[in-house]
Structure formats: C-alpha cells, structure tokens
Amino acid sequence: MSFTACRAALTGVSMLALAACATTTASQEVAPEAAARQTPAPRESTAFTLGTDQPRAPEQLAMRFDKADLSIKVIPDAKAIDAVAVLDFTATAPLARLVVELDTLLTVSGVAVDGVVVPAGRWSNPEGRMTVELAEPLAAGETAQLRIAYAGQPRVAPMAPWDGGFVWATAPSGEPWIATAVQPEGCDIFWPCIDHPLAEPGRVDLHITVPSNLSAPTNGKFLGKVDHGDGWTTWNWSAAQPNTYAIALNIGPYEEVSADYHSRFGNVIPMSYWHLRTDDPAKVQGLFDQFAPMMDFYEATVGPFPFGDEKMGVVETPHLGMEHQTINAYGNGYKLDGKGYDWLLHHELAHEWFGNQMTNRNSDDMWLHEGLGSYMQPLYLRWLHGEWLMQAELLGQRRGLINKFPVVSGEEKSEDEVYQGDTGPALDIYNKGSLIAHSLRMLIGDEAFFTSVTRLVYGTATPRPGEFQPRNASTDEFLAIVNEETGRDLTWFFRGYLYQAALPDLRQSRADGELALEWVTGDGGVFPMPVEVEIDGRRETVAMAGGRGRIAVPEGAHVLIDPDNKVLRRLEYIEAWKAAGGANP
Ligand SMILES: [Zn+2]
C-alpha cells in the first residue's frame, strides 16, 4: 500500500494517483434517496476499533484462532451488511471467556457458543472489544465455536485506503462498485476477529452474497457460486492463513481475465484480474501482460509466490490500492509514468512476500513490509532497464526522507503511531527502509543480501512451493540472519540507520595532502561503514575502522565521495533543497 495503500510511497507519480483517487471518491455523490436513508447523526467507530495492532487481551493470548467462516450479505442500496461469523478457537491455557473485536457500528443480534445461545448479559461489546462468557471454562487444548450474527451500516471510508472502511462507489456503467480497505483500522471494521498481526486465523472461508448482476472476487481459492434465484448470488472462497487486514470485499460489474503462470519452481499458478466491464480492453491486456514478468522477478529475487495453490489475484477498485492477500486492490487507472511498468501493481504484489507471507510481529517492524517492499521497485527497474533507472528511483526515494523519527523504535507500537508523522517515521518506513536495504546490499553483497531476505520471508534459504507457511518476523530476527549469512556483527549498521532519526553524517576535512573522514551517527555510536573515494578518477575504498579513516589526496586533486551511491548518508544539498520547500519533481 502506499500511504497505507498499501500506502504506496508517495513519489511524484503516486501523488498524481492519489489526487485522481480523491477526485473519484468525491465525485461519487450519494443519491438523494440513499442519503435520506442514512442515519442523520454522525456515526463513528470507537477509538479502540479505529486502532490496529494494539495489545491483545489476556484471553486472546490464551487462545488460537483456528478458523473463521464468514457469511456476509452486502446490500448496496442500504450501504449495509447482514452477516454471520462462525469462529473456531482452541484454548492454549485455561480460558473462562472468549474475546474478539467487532465495530460497535454493527449491531449484534445473536451470540452462541457450540450451538448454545449465550443470553444477553453473558456477552458485551463495549468500545468494540467483545467479551463472551463461557458456560464452562475451557482447559488447554479444548475448543469452542463462537457464532455471532450481526448487521448494519459499516464504517464508510473517509478516504480509502489511508482512512479506511467501506467504499460505496458507482461504476461508470451505473452498477454499484464496492470495496473494503481497512489496513489502518483492522479487520474488526466488518468482521469479528483479533485485530493483531500475531492473531491470523488458520483459515478464513468467505460466503459473499451480492446482487446477481455483480461479481464478488475475494481472498483465496474460488469454491463456486450459488444463484439463489431471487436476485442474489453467493460467492464462496477459502483462504489459508490470511493476514488479518487482508480480508477484503470487492463487488462490482467485473469481467475476469485469467491465465496460468508457469513458475520457475515448477508449479502452475492461476492468475486472474477482475476489471470493470467498461475498461479499455487494450489497457486491461497491457496491465495483465505485466503479471507474469513481475511474478518471475519476485520469484527470482525473493522466492516462490507464497500462495501458489490459491491464486495470484488482482481486482480493480475505486481506491488506489491495498495488499489484500491473493486479491490485491488495483486502482491506478492504467497510468503510464515512463518507467515501463505499473508501480502500484508492483508495490501491492511485493506485499504478498513482504506483509502477507512474512508479517511483522508488531507495527514497529513495519519497515520490513514497506521498506523491503519499496526496495523491490528500484530492483525491478534494474531488472527491466538497468542501473540508470534503479538509481533514478533511489533518488526519488532519497528526496522523500523525513528523518524525524527512527524507522524502528525498539518498542511495541500501534500502527497509527508508526504511520502518523507527528508520532512516528511515517513515509520513512518506505523510502528510508528501501535506501537502508540498498546500502545493506552494497555492504554485504548480493549473495548474502538476497539469501538473508529469503530466510526472513520463508524461514529457510531454500523455500519450495508447498513446503512453507506464512510467518511472523522482526527487525531483530533480520539482524540475526544477516549476521549469520555474513559471519559479521552488523549491529552497528542496524543501530546507526534504523534506530536513529538522523542519517549518519560523513564529516570530511582536507589538509596537508590528506582527506580525513569520520562518521557521526544519531547516538554517537561507532559506524565503521566503508566509503569509496574517487581521487582524480582513481577509486579507493576507505575501510573506516572505528568510524574514521584517512587517505592521501594530492593538492588540487578532485575528490568524489561514494561515486556509485552505495552509502545512505546525510547530504547537505538535499537538506538545503528541502529547507527551500523542495518537492519531488
Ligand atoms: Zn505498501
């Protein structure tokens, strides 16, 4: 996502996309009769519901989320849903009650555990954290099935995907065009779940009922649809271990274009793109033709597509984008930017590896999703067109740095704290994360770098289709892997780049036929980052042991520091441009 569009990095291109997205949203006027049906008073989810990745309740730490079975009827005319969720849990410790989250904008009409109705008074949902008392406490290893019937008008996204919820749009052909995007708020906006990255259900089955003239592609494998003959059709899907915020409804007058992808790992993966019927067929084909080359890049660079037994799926949405597992949202309008690929499609696809296969343990590690994901774009430009476009992309990212908060704090954070610029690194998790990854690759070399990334994503250096599961990972684990792969202790690199707001500063002084260099980091820690220096066209590497180095420089010689842009560092000319109000061209 890019601000969370996955909030794709706000490069100049994506700013345009964002502007277009906002225009689209604003132009979707509410029909007068629909407006009349809406609740007059402003409705808002609670602060608790709007947050995501908040500390789990003790009960949630004592239960495993085995499965969610969601039957959701989406009623476009009423901008409402009518749903039943059946949730399977296993106690991992003695458990007296079940605790899940569900937005209080939705009205719960019935609760049952193992088929027995739970009377009112034995369950409550204050603030969106719902507690259901068990008739008999569970012992560790025992299971419970919680059934919740609920309905109502879910939160409308003020500006998806950055401020999310439901998007009730109208397709150019006049039919309803509906999407959900809830990364900043979490799954509890429209289904009962545990809104935390460590609480992915083992499986989510989806039964989406929509008007029969619309399609409802969603996560996972398609299990067929049932036309009820009354104007409504149910679309059935099943997704293994979905990222919690990745469950997404997408409903519209879609046509599907599909093909098989023959992986370099030997498996065959179905690829599908659901687009609006009214789209220009040439543009549809142009985008779809990019699917296989992007898949090959990611498989060659990181490893097997993580969900090959389900699908590589993309759906056109009224909002810009979001990394919805096996059903990525695409709303970039087929825009060309002169770089030879669709950056939004590429960015969301990155999250199948960085976000959905490997999910951070806490939002404090969000750069593992967005920074490593954003580094895939310069790498893809190198793959397609060579070093020059890679460097051009890195420059665009370099100009976007904020350097106000460290990329990683070392403390548990809610997602909001990370994404809001007054409390956290915000876009630095994208741009600075990517540039740090580039400097790491330049320092340790391609073999150690790419092996480390693969181990982080899969937990093994040799992943094979069908032999790995989605996993959680942290910045500390990445450091441990990099240390193993290099046989070095690179704590100084992680500390100097990720845990400081300020960029490392390479201080230079030249006197008496010598250039003296010294690294100064945010916390004064030693930063032994080698630096290449070109002296009148001759290259040398200064080792910078202890963070300092010296090199002979003849009087009058021209000196160029870091000629290949290998080392992320403070650059005064960029600071001066930013201070003068500079923005990416
Ligand atoms: Zn993203």
Coordinates of C-alpha atoms and ligand atoms in Angstrom, one line a residue:
M1 CA 0.0 0.0 0.0
S2 CA 1.3 3.4 -0.2
F3 CA 0.5 5.7 2.4
T4 CA -1.2 2.8 3.5
A5 CA -2.2 1.8 0.0
C6 CA -0.9 -0.1 0.7
R7 CA 0.0 3.3 1.2
A8 CA 2.5 3.2 -1.7
A9 CA 5.4 5.5 -1.3
L10 CA 4.3 9.0 -2.2
T11 CA 6.6 9.6 -5.2
G12 CA 5.5 12.2 -7.7
V13 CA 3.7 9.5 -9.6
S14 CA 1.8 8.2 -6.7
M15 CA 0.9 11.7 -5.7
L16 CA -0.9 12.0 -9.1
A17 CA -2.5 8.7 -8.5
L18 CA -3.6 9.9 -5.0
A19 CA -5.1 13.1 -6.5
A20 CA -7.0 11.1 -9.0
C21 CA -8.2 8.7 -6.3
A22 CA -9.5 11.6 -4.2
T23 CA -11.3 13.1 -7.2
T24 CA -13.0 9.7 -7.9
T25 CA -14.2 9.5 -4.3
A26 CA -15.5 13.0 -4.2
S27 CA -17.5 12.5 -7.4
Q28 CA -19.4 9.6 -6.1
E29 CA -22.3 11.6 -5.0
V30 CA -24.9 9.9 -2.7
A31 CA -28.2 9.6 -4.4
P32 CA -30.9 11.7 -2.6
E33 CA -33.0 8.6 -1.6
A34 CA -29.9 6.9 -0.2
A35 CA -29.0 10.0 1.7
A36 CA -32.4 10.1 3.2
R37 CA -32.0 6.5 4.5
Q38 CA -28.7 7.3 6.2
T39 CA -28.6 7.9 9.9
P40 CA -28.6 11.6 10.4
A41 CA -26.3 11.8 13.3
P42 CA -22.6 11.4 12.6
R43 CA -21.6 7.8 13.2
E44 CA -18.1 6.8 14.0
S45 CA -16.3 3.8 15.2
T46 CA -14.7 3.9 18.6
A47 CA -11.1 4.9 19.0
F48 CA -10.3 1.3 20.0
T49 CA -11.9 0.0 16.8
L50 CA -10.1 2.5 14.7
G51 CA -6.7 1.5 16.1
T52 CA -4.9 -1.7 15.0
D53 CA -2.1 -3.8 16.4
Q54 CA -3.0 -2.8 20.0
P55 CA -2.1 -5.0 22.9
R56 CA -4.1 -8.2 23.0
A57 CA -6.4 -9.1 25.9
P58 CA -5.1 -11.8 28.2
E59 CA -7.8 -14.2 26.9
Q60 CA -6.6 -13.6 23.4
L61 CA -3.2 -14.6 24.4
A62 CA -4.6 -17.9 25.7
M63 CA -6.4 -19.0 22.5
R64 CA -5.5 -20.0 19.0
F65 CA -7.7 -18.7 16.2
D66 CA -8.2 -21.8 14.0
K67 CA -10.8 -20.7 11.5
A68 CA -13.3 -18.0 10.6
D69 CA -16.4 -18.8 8.4
L70 CA -17.9 -15.6 7.3
S71 CA -21.3 -15.3 5.5
I72 CA -21.7 -11.7 4.5
K73 CA -24.6 -10.3 2.5
V74 CA -23.7 -6.9 1.1
I75 CA -26.8 -4.7 0.4
P76 CA -25.7 -1.8 -1.9
D77 CA -29.0 0.1 -1.7
A78 CA -28.8 0.3 2.1
K79 CA -25.0 0.6 2.3
A80 CA -25.3 -2.2 4.8
I81 CA -24.2 -5.7 5.5
D82 CA -26.0 -8.7 7.1
A83 CA -23.6 -11.3 8.4
V84 CA -23.0 -14.4 10.4
A85 CA -19.4 -15.2 11.6
V86 CA -18.6 -18.7 13.0
L87 CA -15.2 -18.6 14.7
D88 CA -13.3 -21.7 15.9
F89 CA -10.8 -21.3 18.7
T90 CA -8.6 -23.7 20.7
A91 CA -7.6 -22.7 24.3
T92 CA -3.8 -22.8 24.8
A93 CA -4.3 -22.1 28.5
P94 CA -7.4 -22.3 30.8
L95 CA -10.0 -19.9 29.4
A96 CA -13.2 -18.6 31.0
R97 CA -14.3 -16.3 28.2
L98 CA -13.7 -15.5 24.6
V99 CA -12.6 -12.1 23.5
V100 CA -12.8 -10.8 19.9
E101 CA -13.1 -7.4 18.3
L102 CA -16.1 -6.0 16.3
D103 CA -17.0 -2.4 15.4
T104 CA -19.9 -1.1 17.6
L105 CA -21.4 0.4 14.4
L106 CA -22.6 -3.1 13.7
T107 CA -25.5 -4.4 15.7
V108 CA -25.1 -7.9 17.2
S109 CA -28.4 -9.8 17.1
G110 CA -27.3 -13.2 18.4
V111 CA -24.3 -14.9 20.1
A112 CA -23.9 -18.7 20.5
V113 CA -21.1 -20.9 21.7
D114 CA -21.0 -24.5 20.4
G115 CA -24.6 -24.1 19.3
V116 CA -26.0 -22.9 22.6
V117 CA -27.3 -19.4 22.7
V118 CA -25.5 -17.0 25.0
P119 CA -28.0 -14.9 26.8
A120 CA -27.7 -11.1 26.9
G121 CA -25.8 -10.2 30.0
R122 CA -23.3 -13.0 29.3
W123 CA -21.8 -11.1 26.5
S124 CA -21.0 -7.5 25.9
N125 CA -19.3 -5.3 23.3
P126 CA -18.2 -2.0 24.9
E127 CA -15.9 0.0 22.7
G128 CA -15.6 -2.8 20.1
R129 CA -13.9 -5.4 22.2
M130 CA -16.4 -8.1 22.7
T131 CA -16.4 -10.5 25.6
V132 CA -18.4 -13.7 25.7
E133 CA -18.6 -15.6 29.0
L134 CA -18.3 -19.4 28.6
A135 CA -20.7 -21.6 30.4
E136 CA -17.9 -23.9 31.3
P137 CA -14.2 -22.7 31.2
L138 CA -12.0 -24.4 28.7
A139 CA -9.0 -26.4 29.6
A140 CA -5.9 -26.0 27.5
G141 CA -6.4 -27.9 24.2
E142 CA -10.2 -27.7 24.3
T143 CA -12.1 -25.9 21.5
A144 CA -15.0 -23.6 21.3
Q145 CA -17.0 -22.4 18.3
L146 CA -18.3 -18.8 18.6
R147 CA -21.2 -17.8 16.3
I148 CA -22.0 -14.1 16.0
A149 CA -24.9 -12.7 13.9
Y150 CA -24.5 -9.0 13.2
A151 CA -25.7 -6.4 10.7
G152 CA -25.8 -2.7 10.0
Q153 CA -24.0 0.0 8.1
P154 CA -20.3 -0.5 8.5
R155 CA -17.9 2.4 8.7
V156 CA -17.6 4.3 5.4
A157 CA -14.0 5.1 4.4
P158 CA -13.5 8.8 4.5
M159 CA -10.5 8.4 2.1
A160 CA -9.6 4.8 1.3
P161 CA -7.1 3.4 1.7
W162 CA -5.5 6.0 4.0
D163 CA -8.6 6.3 6.2
G164 CA -10.4 3.1 5.6
G165 CA -13.6 1.2 5.8
F166 CA -16.2 0.5 3.1
V167 CA -16.1 2.3 -0.3
W168 CA -19.6 2.6 -1.9
A169 CA -18.9 3.8 -5.4
T170 CA -20.7 3.6 -8.7
A171 CA -19.1 2.0 -11.7
P172 CA -19.1 4.0 -15.0
S173 CA -21.8 1.7 -16.3
G174 CA -24.0 2.6 -13.3
E175 CA -23.9 -0.5 -11.1
P176 CA -22.6 -0.5 -7.5
W177 CA -18.9 -0.8 -7.2
I178 CA -17.9 -1.7 -3.6
A179 CA -14.7 -2.3 -1.8
T180 CA -13.2 -2.5 1.6
A181 CA -9.8 -1.3 2.7
V182 CA -9.1 -1.5 6.4
Q183 CA -5.3 -1.7 7.0
P184 CA -5.2 1.4 9.2
E185 CA -8.2 0.3 11.2
G186 CA -8.1 -3.5 11.1
C187 CA -10.3 -6.5 10.4
D188 CA -12.8 -5.6 13.1
I189 CA -14.4 -2.9 10.9
F190 CA -16.6 -5.6 9.3
W191 CA -15.9 -9.0 10.8
P192 CA -15.2 -10.3 14.3
C193 CA -11.5 -11.0 14.7
I194 CA -8.5 -10.5 16.8
D195 CA -7.1 -7.3 15.3
H196 CA -3.4 -8.1 15.7
P197 CA -0.7 -9.4 13.3
L198 CA 0.1 -12.3 15.6
A199 CA -3.6 -13.5 15.5
E200 CA -4.0 -14.6 11.9
P201 CA -6.7 -17.3 11.7
G202 CA -5.6 -20.6 10.3
R203 CA -8.2 -20.4 7.6
V204 CA -11.0 -18.0 6.5
D205 CA -13.9 -19.2 4.5
L206 CA -16.0 -16.5 2.8
H207 CA -19.5 -16.6 1.5
I208 CA -20.3 -13.3 0.0
T209 CA -23.8 -12.7 -1.1
V210 CA -24.4 -9.9 -3.7
P211 CA -26.9 -8.9 -6.3
S212 CA -26.7 -11.4 -9.1
N213 CA -25.6 -8.9 -11.7
L214 CA -22.4 -8.3 -9.8
S215 CA -19.2 -10.3 -9.1
A216 CA -17.6 -10.8 -5.7
P217 CA -13.9 -11.9 -6.1
T218 CA -12.1 -12.1 -2.8
N219 CA -9.2 -13.9 -1.0
G220 CA -8.1 -17.4 -1.6
K221 CA -9.5 -20.2 -3.7
F222 CA -12.8 -19.9 -5.5
L223 CA -15.2 -22.7 -4.4
G224 CA -18.1 -21.8 -6.7
K225 CA -21.1 -19.6 -6.6
V226 CA -24.8 -20.3 -5.9
D227 CA -27.5 -18.3 -7.7
H228 CA -30.4 -18.3 -5.2
G229 CA -32.9 -17.3 -8.0
D230 CA -34.1 -14.3 -6.0
G231 CA -31.7 -11.8 -7.4
W232 CA -28.9 -12.7 -5.0
T233 CA -25.9 -14.9 -5.6
T234 CA -23.4 -16.2 -3.1
W235 CA -19.7 -16.4 -4.0
N236 CA -17.7 -18.9 -1.9
W237 CA -14.0 -18.6 -1.3
S238 CA -11.4 -20.2 1.1
A239 CA -8.1 -18.6 2.1
A240 CA -5.4 -20.2 4.3
Q241 CA -3.7 -18.1 6.9
P242 CA -4.7 -14.7 5.6
N243 CA -3.1 -11.6 7.0
T244 CA -5.9 -10.1 9.3
Y245 CA -6.3 -6.8 7.4
A246 CA -6.0 -8.5 4.0
I247 CA -9.6 -10.0 4.1
A248 CA -11.4 -7.7 1.6
L249 CA -14.7 -7.5 -0.1
N250 CA -14.7 -6.4 -3.8
I251 CA -18.0 -6.2 -5.6
G252 CA -18.8 -4.8 -9.0
P253 CA -19.7 -5.4 -12.6
Y254 CA -16.5 -7.2 -13.2
E255 CA -15.1 -9.3 -16.1
E256 CA -12.3 -11.7 -15.3
V257 CA -9.2 -12.2 -17.4
S258 CA -7.1 -15.2 -16.4
A259 CA -4.1 -17.3 -17.4
D260 CA -1.8 -19.9 -15.9
Y261 CA 1.6 -18.8 -14.7
H262 CA 4.4 -21.4 -15.1
S263 CA 6.7 -20.8 -12.1
R264 CA 10.5 -21.3 -12.3
F265 CA 9.8 -23.5 -9.2
G266 CA 7.8 -26.0 -11.3
N267 CA 4.3 -25.3 -10.1
V268 CA 1.5 -23.7 -12.1
I269 CA -0.3 -20.7 -10.5
P270 CA -3.6 -19.3 -11.7
M271 CA -3.5 -15.6 -12.3
S272 CA -6.7 -13.6 -12.5
Y273 CA -7.6 -9.9 -12.9
W274 CA -11.2 -8.7 -12.3
H275 CA -11.7 -5.4 -14.1
L276 CA -14.7 -3.2 -14.8
R277 CA -16.6 -4.2 -17.9
T278 CA -16.2 -0.7 -19.3
D279 CA -12.4 -0.7 -19.2
D280 CA -10.4 -0.3 -22.5
P281 CA -9.5 -3.9 -23.5
A282 CA -6.1 -2.8 -24.6
K283 CA -5.3 -1.2 -21.2
V284 CA -6.6 -4.3 -19.4
Q285 CA -4.4 -6.5 -21.6
G286 CA -1.5 -4.2 -21.1
L287 CA -1.7 -4.5 -17.3
F288 CA -2.4 -8.2 -17.3
D289 CA 0.7 -8.8 -19.5
Q290 CA 2.7 -7.4 -16.6
F291 CA 1.6 -10.0 -14.2
A292 CA 3.9 -12.9 -15.3
P293 CA 7.1 -10.8 -15.7
M294 CA 6.5 -9.3 -12.2
M295 CA 5.9 -12.8 -10.8
D296 CA 9.1 -14.0 -12.3
F297 CA 11.1 -11.1 -10.9
Y298 CA 9.8 -11.7 -7.4
E299 CA 10.3 -15.5 -7.6
A300 CA 13.8 -15.0 -8.8
T301 CA 14.6 -12.2 -6.3
V302 CA 12.8 -13.5 -3.2
G303 CA 11.4 -16.9 -3.7
P304 CA 8.2 -18.9 -4.6
F305 CA 4.9 -17.0 -4.8
P306 CA 3.6 -17.7 -1.4
F307 CA 0.0 -18.6 -2.3
G308 CA 0.5 -20.6 -5.4
D309 CA -2.1 -23.2 -4.5
E310 CA -4.7 -20.4 -4.3
K311 CA -4.1 -17.7 -6.9
M312 CA -2.3 -14.6 -7.9
G313 CA -5.3 -12.3 -8.0
V314 CA -5.9 -8.6 -8.6
V315 CA -9.2 -6.7 -8.6
E316 CA -9.9 -3.2 -9.9
T317 CA -11.0 -0.9 -7.0
P318 CA -12.4 2.6 -6.6
H319 CA -9.5 3.4 -4.3
L320 CA -5.8 3.4 -5.1
G321 CA -4.6 0.1 -3.8
M322 CA -4.0 -2.3 -0.9
E323 CA -2.1 -5.5 -0.3
H324 CA -5.1 -7.9 0.0
Q325 CA -3.7 -11.4 0.1
T326 CA -4.3 -13.1 -3.3
I327 CA -6.8 -10.3 -4.3
N328 CA -4.6 -7.2 -4.4
A329 CA -6.5 -4.0 -4.9
Y330 CA -5.6 -2.0 -8.0
G331 CA -6.9 1.5 -8.6
N332 CA -4.1 3.1 -10.5
G333 CA -6.2 3.6 -13.6
Y334 CA -3.6 2.1 -16.0
K335 CA -1.5 5.2 -15.7
L336 CA 1.9 5.3 -17.5
D337 CA 4.8 7.0 -15.9
G338 CA 7.6 6.4 -18.4
K339 CA 9.3 3.7 -16.4
G340 CA 7.8 0.7 -18.3
Y341 CA 5.8 -0.8 -15.5
D342 CA 2.8 -0.2 -13.2
W343 CA 4.3 0.9 -9.9
L344 CA 1.1 0.3 -7.9
L345 CA 0.5 -3.2 -9.2
H346 CA 4.2 -3.9 -8.5
H347 CA 4.1 -2.5 -5.0
E348 CA 1.0 -4.3 -3.9
L349 CA 2.4 -7.5 -5.3
A350 CA 5.5 -7.1 -3.2
H351 CA 3.3 -7.4 -0.1
E352 CA 2.4 -11.0 -1.0
W353 CA 6.0 -11.7 0.2
F354 CA 6.6 -8.7 2.5
G355 CA 3.4 -8.4 4.5
N356 CA 1.3 -11.5 3.8
Q357 CA 3.9 -14.4 3.7
M358 CA 6.2 -12.6 6.2
T359 CA 4.1 -10.5 8.6
N360 CA 5.8 -8.3 11.1
R361 CA 5.4 -9.2 14.8
N362 CA 4.4 -5.6 15.6
S363 CA 3.9 -2.4 13.7
D364 CA 7.3 -1.2 15.0
D365 CA 8.8 -3.5 12.4
M366 CA 6.5 -2.2 9.6
W367 CA 9.6 -1.3 7.5
L368 CA 10.0 -5.0 6.8
H369 CA 6.8 -4.7 4.8
E370 CA 7.1 -1.3 3.3
G371 CA 10.9 -0.7 3.2
L372 CA 11.9 -4.1 1.8
G373 CA 8.7 -3.9 -0.4
S374 CA 9.7 -0.5 -1.7
Y375 CA 13.2 -1.6 -2.4
M376 CA 11.7 -4.1 -4.9
Q377 CA 10.8 -1.2 -7.2
P378 CA 14.4 0.1 -7.9
L379 CA 15.4 -3.6 -8.1
Y380 CA 12.7 -4.2 -10.7
L381 CA 13.7 -1.2 -12.7
R382 CA 17.2 -2.6 -12.7
W383 CA 15.8 -6.0 -13.8
L384 CA 13.9 -4.3 -16.6
H385 CA 16.1 -1.5 -17.8
G386 CA 19.4 -1.4 -16.0
E387 CA 21.2 0.6 -13.3
W388 CA 20.2 4.0 -14.5
L389 CA 16.5 3.6 -13.8
M390 CA 17.3 1.9 -10.5
Q391 CA 19.4 4.9 -9.5
A392 CA 16.7 7.3 -10.7
E393 CA 14.2 5.6 -8.4
L394 CA 16.6 5.6 -5.5
L395 CA 17.0 9.4 -6.0
G396 CA 13.2 9.8 -5.9
Q397 CA 13.1 7.9 -2.6
R398 CA 16.2 9.8 -1.2
R399 CA 14.4 13.1 -1.8
G400 CA 11.4 12.0 0.2
L401 CA 13.2 11.3 3.5
I402 CA 11.9 13.0 6.7
N403 CA 14.4 11.8 9.3
K404 CA 12.3 13.0 12.2
F405 CA 11.7 9.7 14.0
P406 CA 13.7 6.5 13.7
V407 CA 12.4 3.8 11.3
V408 CA 12.4 1.4 14.2
S409 CA 11.9 2.4 17.9
G410 CA 12.6 -0.9 19.6
E411 CA 9.3 -0.6 21.4
E412 CA 5.8 -2.0 20.7
K413 CA 3.8 0.4 18.6
S414 CA 0.3 0.6 17.3
E415 CA 0.1 1.1 13.5
D416 CA -1.1 4.7 13.9
E417 CA 1.9 5.6 16.0
V418 CA 4.1 4.4 13.1
Y419 CA 2.2 5.9 10.2
Q420 CA 1.5 9.3 11.7
G421 CA 4.3 11.8 11.1
D422 CA 3.9 13.5 14.5
T423 CA 4.5 10.3 16.4
G424 CA 6.5 8.1 14.1
P425 CA 8.5 7.6 11.0
A426 CA 5.6 7.7 8.5
L427 CA 6.8 7.5 4.9
D428 CA 10.4 6.9 6.1
I429 CA 9.4 3.2 6.6
Y430 CA 9.0 3.2 2.8
N431 CA 11.8 5.4 1.4
K432 CA 14.4 5.2 4.1
G433 CA 13.7 1.5 4.5
S434 CA 14.4 1.0 0.8
L435 CA 17.6 3.0 0.9
I436 CA 18.8 1.3 4.0
A437 CA 18.2 -2.1 2.2
H438 CA 20.2 -0.8 -0.7
S439 CA 23.1 0.2 1.5
L440 CA 23.0 -3.2 3.2
R441 CA 23.1 -4.9 -0.2
M442 CA 26.0 -2.8 -1.3
L443 CA 27.8 -3.5 2.0
I444 CA 27.3 -7.3 2.2
G445 CA 26.9 -8.2 -1.5
D446 CA 24.1 -9.8 -3.5
E447 CA 24.5 -13.4 -2.2
A448 CA 24.4 -12.6 1.5
F449 CA 21.7 -9.9 1.0
F450 CA 19.3 -11.9 -1.1
T451 CA 19.8 -15.1 1.0
S452 CA 19.0 -13.1 4.1
V453 CA 15.9 -11.7 2.6
T454 CA 14.7 -15.1 1.5
R455 CA 15.3 -16.5 5.0
L456 CA 13.4 -13.6 6.6
V457 CA 10.4 -14.2 4.3
Y458 CA 10.3 -18.0 4.5
G459 CA 12.3 -19.1 7.5
T460 CA 14.6 -21.0 5.1
A461 CA 17.1 -20.2 2.4
T462 CA 15.6 -22.9 0.1
P463 CA 11.9 -22.5 0.1
R464 CA 9.9 -24.8 -2.2
P465 CA 6.2 -24.4 -3.1
G466 CA 4.0 -26.2 -0.6
E467 CA 6.8 -26.5 2.0
F468 CA 6.5 -23.3 3.9
Q469 CA 3.8 -21.4 5.9
P470 CA 3.2 -17.7 6.4
R471 CA 5.3 -16.5 9.3
N472 CA 5.9 -13.5 11.6
A473 CA 9.3 -11.8 11.8
S474 CA 11.0 -8.9 13.5
T475 CA 13.9 -6.5 12.8
D476 CA 16.0 -8.3 15.4
E477 CA 15.5 -11.6 13.5
F478 CA 16.6 -9.9 10.3
L479 CA 19.7 -8.7 12.0
A480 CA 20.4 -12.2 13.4
I481 CA 20.0 -13.7 9.9
V482 CA 22.3 -11.1 8.3
N483 CA 24.9 -11.7 10.9
E484 CA 24.8 -15.4 10.2
E485 CA 24.9 -15.0 6.5
T486 CA 27.9 -12.6 6.6
G487 CA 29.7 -14.0 9.6
R488 CA 29.9 -10.5 10.9
D489 CA 28.2 -8.5 13.6
L490 CA 26.3 -5.8 11.8
T491 CA 24.5 -4.4 14.9
W492 CA 26.2 -1.1 14.2
F493 CA 24.6 -0.9 10.8
F494 CA 21.1 -1.6 12.1
R495 CA 21.6 0.7 15.1
G496 CA 23.1 3.6 13.0
Y497 CA 20.5 3.5 10.3
L498 CA 17.2 2.1 11.6
Y499 CA 17.2 3.1 15.3
Q500 CA 18.3 6.8 14.8
A501 CA 16.2 9.6 13.3
A502 CA 19.2 11.4 11.9
L503 CA 21.1 10.0 9.0
P504 CA 24.8 9.1 9.5
D505 CA 26.9 12.1 8.7
L506 CA 30.2 11.7 6.9
R507 CA 32.3 14.6 8.2
Q508 CA 35.2 15.5 5.9
S509 CA 38.3 17.6 6.3
R510 CA 41.2 18.1 3.9
A511 CA 44.6 19.3 4.9
D512 CA 48.3 18.7 4.4
G513 CA 47.8 16.3 1.5
E514 CA 45.2 14.2 3.3
L515 CA 41.5 13.7 3.4
A516 CA 40.2 12.8 6.9
L517 CA 36.7 11.1 7.2
E518 CA 34.6 10.5 10.3
W519 CA 31.1 9.0 10.7
V520 CA 28.9 10.7 13.2
T521 CA 25.6 8.9 14.0
G522 CA 22.5 10.0 15.8
D523 CA 23.6 8.4 19.1
G524 CA 27.3 8.8 18.6
G525 CA 27.7 5.0 18.1
V526 CA 30.7 3.7 16.2
F527 CA 29.8 3.3 12.5
P528 CA 32.5 1.5 10.5
M529 CA 30.9 1.9 7.1
P530 CA 33.5 1.7 4.4
V531 CA 33.4 4.6 1.9
E532 CA 34.6 4.6 -1.7
V533 CA 36.5 7.7 -2.8
E534 CA 37.5 8.7 -6.3
I535 CA 40.6 10.9 -6.5
D536 CA 41.2 12.4 -9.9
G537 CA 39.4 9.4 -11.4
R538 CA 41.2 6.7 -9.3
R539 CA 39.0 4.6 -7.0
E540 CA 39.9 3.6 -3.4
T541 CA 38.0 2.2 -0.5
V542 CA 38.5 3.7 2.9
A543 CA 37.8 1.0 5.5
M544 CA 36.6 3.4 8.2
A545 CA 37.6 1.1 11.1
G546 CA 36.2 2.6 14.3
G547 CA 34.2 5.0 12.1
R548 CA 37.3 7.0 11.0
G549 CA 39.7 6.9 8.0
R550 CA 42.3 8.9 6.2
I551 CA 43.5 8.9 2.6
A552 CA 46.3 10.7 0.8
V553 CA 44.9 13.4 -1.6
P554 CA 47.3 15.4 -3.7
E555 CA 47.0 19.2 -3.6
G556 CA 44.4 20.3 -6.1
A557 CA 43.0 16.8 -6.8
H558 CA 39.3 16.4 -7.5
V559 CA 37.7 14.2 -4.8
L560 CA 34.3 12.4 -5.3
I561 CA 32.8 10.7 -2.3
D562 CA 30.8 7.5 -2.9
P563 CA 30.6 7.7 -6.7
D564 CA 28.1 4.9 -7.0
N565 CA 25.7 5.9 -4.3
K566 CA 26.3 2.9 -2.1
V567 CA 26.1 4.6 1.2
L568 CA 23.0 6.3 2.6
R569 CA 24.1 9.4 4.5
R570 CA 23.3 13.0 5.3
L571 CA 23.6 15.2 2.2
E572 CA 23.6 18.9 2.8
Y573 CA 22.4 19.8 -0.8
I574 CA 19.2 17.8 -0.3
E575 CA 18.7 19.4 3.1
A576 CA 19.1 22.8 1.6
W577 CA 16.6 22.0 -1.2
K578 CA 14.1 20.6 1.3
A579 CA 14.5 23.7 3.5
A580 CA 13.7 25.8 0.5
G581 CA 10.4 23.9 0.1
G582 CA 11.6 21.3 -2.4
A583 CA 9.2 18.7 -3.6
N584 CA 9.9 15.7 -5.9
P585 CA 9.7 16.8 -9.5
Ligands
ZN1 ZN 2.9 -0.9 0.8

